[in-house]
PDB file of C-alpha atoms in Angstrom:
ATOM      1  CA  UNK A  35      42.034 -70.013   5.103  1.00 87.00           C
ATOM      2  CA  UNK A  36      43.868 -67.225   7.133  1.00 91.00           C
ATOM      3  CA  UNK A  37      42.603 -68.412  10.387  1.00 90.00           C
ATOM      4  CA  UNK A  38      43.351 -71.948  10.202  1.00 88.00           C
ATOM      5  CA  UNK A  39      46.276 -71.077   8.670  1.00 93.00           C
ATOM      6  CA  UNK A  40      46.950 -69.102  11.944  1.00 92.00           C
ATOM      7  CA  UNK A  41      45.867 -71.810  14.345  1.00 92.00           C
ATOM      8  CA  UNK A  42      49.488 -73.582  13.331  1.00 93.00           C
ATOM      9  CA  UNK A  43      51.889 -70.924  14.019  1.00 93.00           C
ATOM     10  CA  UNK A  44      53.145 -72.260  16.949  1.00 90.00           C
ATOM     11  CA  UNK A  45      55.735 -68.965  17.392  1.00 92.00           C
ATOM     12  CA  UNK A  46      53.317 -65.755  17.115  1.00 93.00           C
ATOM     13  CA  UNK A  47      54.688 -64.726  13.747  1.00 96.00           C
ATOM     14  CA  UNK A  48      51.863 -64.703  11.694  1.00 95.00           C
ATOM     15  CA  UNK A  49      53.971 -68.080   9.900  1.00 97.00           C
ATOM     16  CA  UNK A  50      54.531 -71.484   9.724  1.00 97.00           C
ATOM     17  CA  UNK A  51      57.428 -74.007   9.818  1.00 95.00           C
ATOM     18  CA  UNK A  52      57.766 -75.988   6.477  1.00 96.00           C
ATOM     19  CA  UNK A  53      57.544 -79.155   8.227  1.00 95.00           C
ATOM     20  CA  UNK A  54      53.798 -77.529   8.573  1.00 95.00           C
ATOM     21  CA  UNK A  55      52.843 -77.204   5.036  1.00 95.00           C
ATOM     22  CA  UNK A  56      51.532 -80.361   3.949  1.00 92.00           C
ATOM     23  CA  UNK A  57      49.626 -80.449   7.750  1.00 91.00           C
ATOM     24  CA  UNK A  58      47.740 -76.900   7.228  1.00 92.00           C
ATOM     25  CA  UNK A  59      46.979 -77.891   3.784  1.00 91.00           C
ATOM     26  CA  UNK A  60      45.199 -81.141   4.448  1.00 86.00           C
ATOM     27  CA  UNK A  61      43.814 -79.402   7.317  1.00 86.00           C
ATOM     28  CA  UNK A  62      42.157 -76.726   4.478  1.00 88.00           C
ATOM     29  CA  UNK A  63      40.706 -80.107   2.296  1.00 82.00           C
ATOM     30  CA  UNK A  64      43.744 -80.829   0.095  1.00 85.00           C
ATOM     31  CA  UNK A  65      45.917 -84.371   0.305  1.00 80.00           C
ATOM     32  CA  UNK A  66      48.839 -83.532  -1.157  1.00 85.00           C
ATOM     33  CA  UNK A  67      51.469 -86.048  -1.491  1.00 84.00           C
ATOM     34  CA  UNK A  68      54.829 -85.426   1.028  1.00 87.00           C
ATOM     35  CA  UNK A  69      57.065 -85.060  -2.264  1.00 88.00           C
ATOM     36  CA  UNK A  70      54.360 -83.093  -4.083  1.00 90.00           C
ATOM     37  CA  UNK A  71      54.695 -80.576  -0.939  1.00 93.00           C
ATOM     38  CA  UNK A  72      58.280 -80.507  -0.861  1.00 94.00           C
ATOM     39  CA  UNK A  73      58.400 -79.388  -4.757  1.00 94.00           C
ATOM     40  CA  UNK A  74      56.835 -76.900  -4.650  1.00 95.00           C
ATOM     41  CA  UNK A  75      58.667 -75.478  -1.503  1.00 96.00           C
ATOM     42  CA  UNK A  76      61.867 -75.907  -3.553  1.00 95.00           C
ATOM     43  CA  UNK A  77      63.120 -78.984  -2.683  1.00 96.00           C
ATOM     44  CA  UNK A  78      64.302 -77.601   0.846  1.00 96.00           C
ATOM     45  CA  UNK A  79      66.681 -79.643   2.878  1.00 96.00           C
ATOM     46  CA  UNK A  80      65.821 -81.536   6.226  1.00 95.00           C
ATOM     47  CA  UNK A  81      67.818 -78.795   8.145  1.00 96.00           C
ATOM     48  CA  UNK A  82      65.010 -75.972   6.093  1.00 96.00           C
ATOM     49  CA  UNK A  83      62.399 -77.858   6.787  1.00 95.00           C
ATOM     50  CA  UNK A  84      62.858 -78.130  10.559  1.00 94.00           C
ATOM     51  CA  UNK A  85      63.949 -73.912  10.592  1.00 95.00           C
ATOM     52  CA  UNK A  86      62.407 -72.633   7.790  1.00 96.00           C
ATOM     53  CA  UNK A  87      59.176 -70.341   7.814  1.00 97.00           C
ATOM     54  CA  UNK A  88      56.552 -68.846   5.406  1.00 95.00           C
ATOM     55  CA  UNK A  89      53.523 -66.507   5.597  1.00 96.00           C
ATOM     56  CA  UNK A  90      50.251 -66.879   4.398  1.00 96.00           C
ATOM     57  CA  UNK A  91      50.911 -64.316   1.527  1.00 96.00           C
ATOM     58  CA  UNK A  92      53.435 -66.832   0.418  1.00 96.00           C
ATOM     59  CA  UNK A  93      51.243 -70.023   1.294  1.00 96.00           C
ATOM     60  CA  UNK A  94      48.621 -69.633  -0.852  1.00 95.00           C
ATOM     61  CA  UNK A  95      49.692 -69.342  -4.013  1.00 95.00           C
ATOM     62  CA  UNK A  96      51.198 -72.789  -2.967  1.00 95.00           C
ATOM     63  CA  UNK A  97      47.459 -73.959  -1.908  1.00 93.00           C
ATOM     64  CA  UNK A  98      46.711 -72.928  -5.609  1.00 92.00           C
ATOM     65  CA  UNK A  99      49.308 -75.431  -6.839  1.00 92.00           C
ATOM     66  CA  UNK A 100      48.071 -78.766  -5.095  1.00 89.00           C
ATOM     67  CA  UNK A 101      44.780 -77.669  -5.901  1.00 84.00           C
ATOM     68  CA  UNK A 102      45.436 -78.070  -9.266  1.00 83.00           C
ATOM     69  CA  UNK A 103      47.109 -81.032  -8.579  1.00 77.00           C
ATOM     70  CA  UNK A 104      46.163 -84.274 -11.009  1.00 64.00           C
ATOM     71  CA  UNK A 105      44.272 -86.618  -8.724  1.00 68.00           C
ATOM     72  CA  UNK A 106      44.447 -90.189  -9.786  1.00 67.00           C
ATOM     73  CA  UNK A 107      41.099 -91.715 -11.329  1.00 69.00           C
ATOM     74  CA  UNK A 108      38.117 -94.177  -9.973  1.00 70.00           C
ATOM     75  CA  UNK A 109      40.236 -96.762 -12.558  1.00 75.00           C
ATOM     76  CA  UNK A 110      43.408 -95.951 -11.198  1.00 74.00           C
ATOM     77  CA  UNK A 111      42.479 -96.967  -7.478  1.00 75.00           C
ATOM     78  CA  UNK A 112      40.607 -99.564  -8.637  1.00 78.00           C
ATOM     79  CA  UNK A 113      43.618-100.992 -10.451  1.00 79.00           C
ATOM     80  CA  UNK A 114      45.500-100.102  -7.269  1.00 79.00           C
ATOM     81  CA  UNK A 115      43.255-102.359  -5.335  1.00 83.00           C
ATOM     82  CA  UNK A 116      42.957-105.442  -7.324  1.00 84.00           C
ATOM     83  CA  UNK A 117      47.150-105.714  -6.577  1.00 84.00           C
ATOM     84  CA  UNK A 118      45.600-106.984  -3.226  1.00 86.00           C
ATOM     85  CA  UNK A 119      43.117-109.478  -4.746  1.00 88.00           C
ATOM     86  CA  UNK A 120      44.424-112.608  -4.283  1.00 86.00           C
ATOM     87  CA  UNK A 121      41.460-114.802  -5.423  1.00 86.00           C
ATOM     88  CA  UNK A 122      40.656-112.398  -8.623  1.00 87.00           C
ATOM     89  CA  UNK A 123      36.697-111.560  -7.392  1.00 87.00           C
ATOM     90  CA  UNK A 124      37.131-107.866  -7.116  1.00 87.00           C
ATOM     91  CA  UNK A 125      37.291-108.228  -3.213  1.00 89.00           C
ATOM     92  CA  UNK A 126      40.316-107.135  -0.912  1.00 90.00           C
ATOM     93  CA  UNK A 127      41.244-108.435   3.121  1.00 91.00           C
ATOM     94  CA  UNK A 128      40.075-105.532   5.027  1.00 90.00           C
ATOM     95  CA  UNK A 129      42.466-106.931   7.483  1.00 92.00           C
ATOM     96  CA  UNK A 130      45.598-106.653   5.179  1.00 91.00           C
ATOM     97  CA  UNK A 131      44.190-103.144   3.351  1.00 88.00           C
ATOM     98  CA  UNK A 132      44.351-101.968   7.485  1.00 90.00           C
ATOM     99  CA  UNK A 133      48.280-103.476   7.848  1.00 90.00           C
ATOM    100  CA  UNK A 134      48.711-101.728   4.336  1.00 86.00           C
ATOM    101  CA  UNK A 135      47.579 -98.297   5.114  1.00 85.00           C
ATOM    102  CA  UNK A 136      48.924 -98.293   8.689  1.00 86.00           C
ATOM    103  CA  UNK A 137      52.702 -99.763   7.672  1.00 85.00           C
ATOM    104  CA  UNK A 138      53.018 -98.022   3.595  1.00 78.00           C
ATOM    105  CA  UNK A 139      54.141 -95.000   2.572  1.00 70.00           C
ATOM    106  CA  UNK A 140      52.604 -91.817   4.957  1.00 71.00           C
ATOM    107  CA  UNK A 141      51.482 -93.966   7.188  1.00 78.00           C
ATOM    108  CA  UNK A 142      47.427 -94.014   8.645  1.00 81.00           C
ATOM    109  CA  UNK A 143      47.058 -93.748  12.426  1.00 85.00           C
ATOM    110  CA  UNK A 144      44.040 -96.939  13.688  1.00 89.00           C
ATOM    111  CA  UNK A 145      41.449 -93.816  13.396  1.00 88.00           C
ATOM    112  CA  UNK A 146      42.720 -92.537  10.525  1.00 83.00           C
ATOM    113  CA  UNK A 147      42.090 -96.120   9.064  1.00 85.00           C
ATOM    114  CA  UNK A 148      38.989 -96.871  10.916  1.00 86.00           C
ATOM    115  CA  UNK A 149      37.071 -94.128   9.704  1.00 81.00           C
ATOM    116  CA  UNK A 150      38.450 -94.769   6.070  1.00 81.00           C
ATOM    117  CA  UNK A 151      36.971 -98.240   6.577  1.00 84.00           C
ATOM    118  CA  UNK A 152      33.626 -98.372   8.289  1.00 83.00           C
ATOM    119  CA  UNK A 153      30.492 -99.424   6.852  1.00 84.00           C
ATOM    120  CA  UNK A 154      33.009-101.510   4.043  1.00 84.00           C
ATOM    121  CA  UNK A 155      33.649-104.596   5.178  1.00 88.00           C
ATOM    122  CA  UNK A 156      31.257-107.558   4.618  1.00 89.00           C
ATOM    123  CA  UNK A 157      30.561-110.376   7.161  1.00 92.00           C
ATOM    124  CA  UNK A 158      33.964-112.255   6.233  1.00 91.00           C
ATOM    125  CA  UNK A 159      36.054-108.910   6.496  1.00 91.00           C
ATOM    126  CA  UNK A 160      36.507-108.166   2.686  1.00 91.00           C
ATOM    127  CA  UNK A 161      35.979-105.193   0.625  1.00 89.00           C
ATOM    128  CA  UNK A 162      34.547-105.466  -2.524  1.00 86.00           C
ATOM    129  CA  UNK A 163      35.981-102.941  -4.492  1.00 78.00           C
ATOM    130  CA  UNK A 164      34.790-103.581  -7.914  1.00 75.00           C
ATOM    131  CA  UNK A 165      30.537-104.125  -6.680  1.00 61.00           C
ATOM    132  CA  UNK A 166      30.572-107.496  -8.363  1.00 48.00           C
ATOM    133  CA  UNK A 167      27.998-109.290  -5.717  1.00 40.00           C
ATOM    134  CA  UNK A 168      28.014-107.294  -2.255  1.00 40.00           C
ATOM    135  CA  UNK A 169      26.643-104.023  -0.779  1.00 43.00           C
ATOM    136  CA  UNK A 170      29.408-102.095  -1.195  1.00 43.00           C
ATOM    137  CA  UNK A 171      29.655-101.085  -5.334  1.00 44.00           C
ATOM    138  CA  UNK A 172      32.036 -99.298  -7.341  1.00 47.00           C
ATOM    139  CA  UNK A 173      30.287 -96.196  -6.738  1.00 46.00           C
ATOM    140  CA  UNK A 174      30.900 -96.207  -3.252  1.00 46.00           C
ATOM    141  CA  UNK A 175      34.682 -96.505  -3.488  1.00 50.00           C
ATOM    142  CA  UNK A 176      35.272 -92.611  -3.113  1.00 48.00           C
ATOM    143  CA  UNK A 177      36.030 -93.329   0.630  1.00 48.00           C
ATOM    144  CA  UNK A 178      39.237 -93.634  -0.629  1.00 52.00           C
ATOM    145  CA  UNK A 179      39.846 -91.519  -2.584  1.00 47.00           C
ATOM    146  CA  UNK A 180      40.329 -88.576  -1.031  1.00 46.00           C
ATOM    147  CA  UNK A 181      41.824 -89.651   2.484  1.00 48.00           C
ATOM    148  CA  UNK A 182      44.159 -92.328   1.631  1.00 50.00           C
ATOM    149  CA  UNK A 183      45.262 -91.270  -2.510  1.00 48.00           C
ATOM    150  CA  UNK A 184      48.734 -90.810  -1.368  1.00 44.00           C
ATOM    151  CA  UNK A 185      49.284 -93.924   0.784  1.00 46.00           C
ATOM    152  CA  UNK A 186      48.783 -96.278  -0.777  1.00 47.00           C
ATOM    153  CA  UNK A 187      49.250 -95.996  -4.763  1.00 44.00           C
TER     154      UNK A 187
END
């Protein structure tokens, strides 16, 4: 953790700015949500964020937090899917999942959302989230839950 924790300290310090936390943490496997990252920082203003730094001593008992972090169930995405199942059949527009993630909440670069995506859209562009009558079954639904848990629900 130490060394990729040193591959953001921009200044030579052995630190990082807090505007860098959430960054080196997802970097180290975690997806912590902006506002999770920012409580347990304190609640630091804009003006600490930008000028503020920490160590790595400091950091990781902050790692230790998220990581303990209550990550929403396979139910609880699935429910946060079918909000985007307009015909009821447990299948969601890939194209409008893509202008979600890319436009809601902390936002998904077109690779960021790519990758989430491949290999889980059918012929007509859908998703089908719940495994009701395509490929792609409930079981395979983790590709979103790790990468985009914070984006969209």
């Amino acid at each position: 953790f130490k060394e990729a924790f040193g591959l953001f300290d921009r200044v030579g310090d052995s630190m990082i700015g807090y505007n860098q936390v959430a960054d080196v943490m997802r970097a180290l496997g975690q997806n912590p949500q902006n506002k999770e990252v920012a409580a347990i920082l304190g609640k630091p203003s804009p003006d600490d964020m930008a000028n503020k730094r920490l160590a790595f001593a400091d950091f990781m008992p902050m790692m230790e937090k998220v990581d303990k972090i209550v990550k929403g169930t396979l139910d609880d995405y699935v429910e946060g899917l079918r909000v985007f199942d307009k015909e009821g059949n447990g299948t969601v527009s890939g194209a409008e999942l893509r202008i979600v993630l890319g436009t809601l909440g902390e936002k998904m670069s077109e690779a960021e959302i790519d990758s989430l995506l491949i290999g889980q859209e059918d012929e007509n562009g859908s998703i089908n989230y719940e495994g009701k009558s395509c490929s792609t079954s409930k079981e395979q639904i983790p590709w979103i839950l790790h990468r985009s848990r914070h984006r969209l629900f």
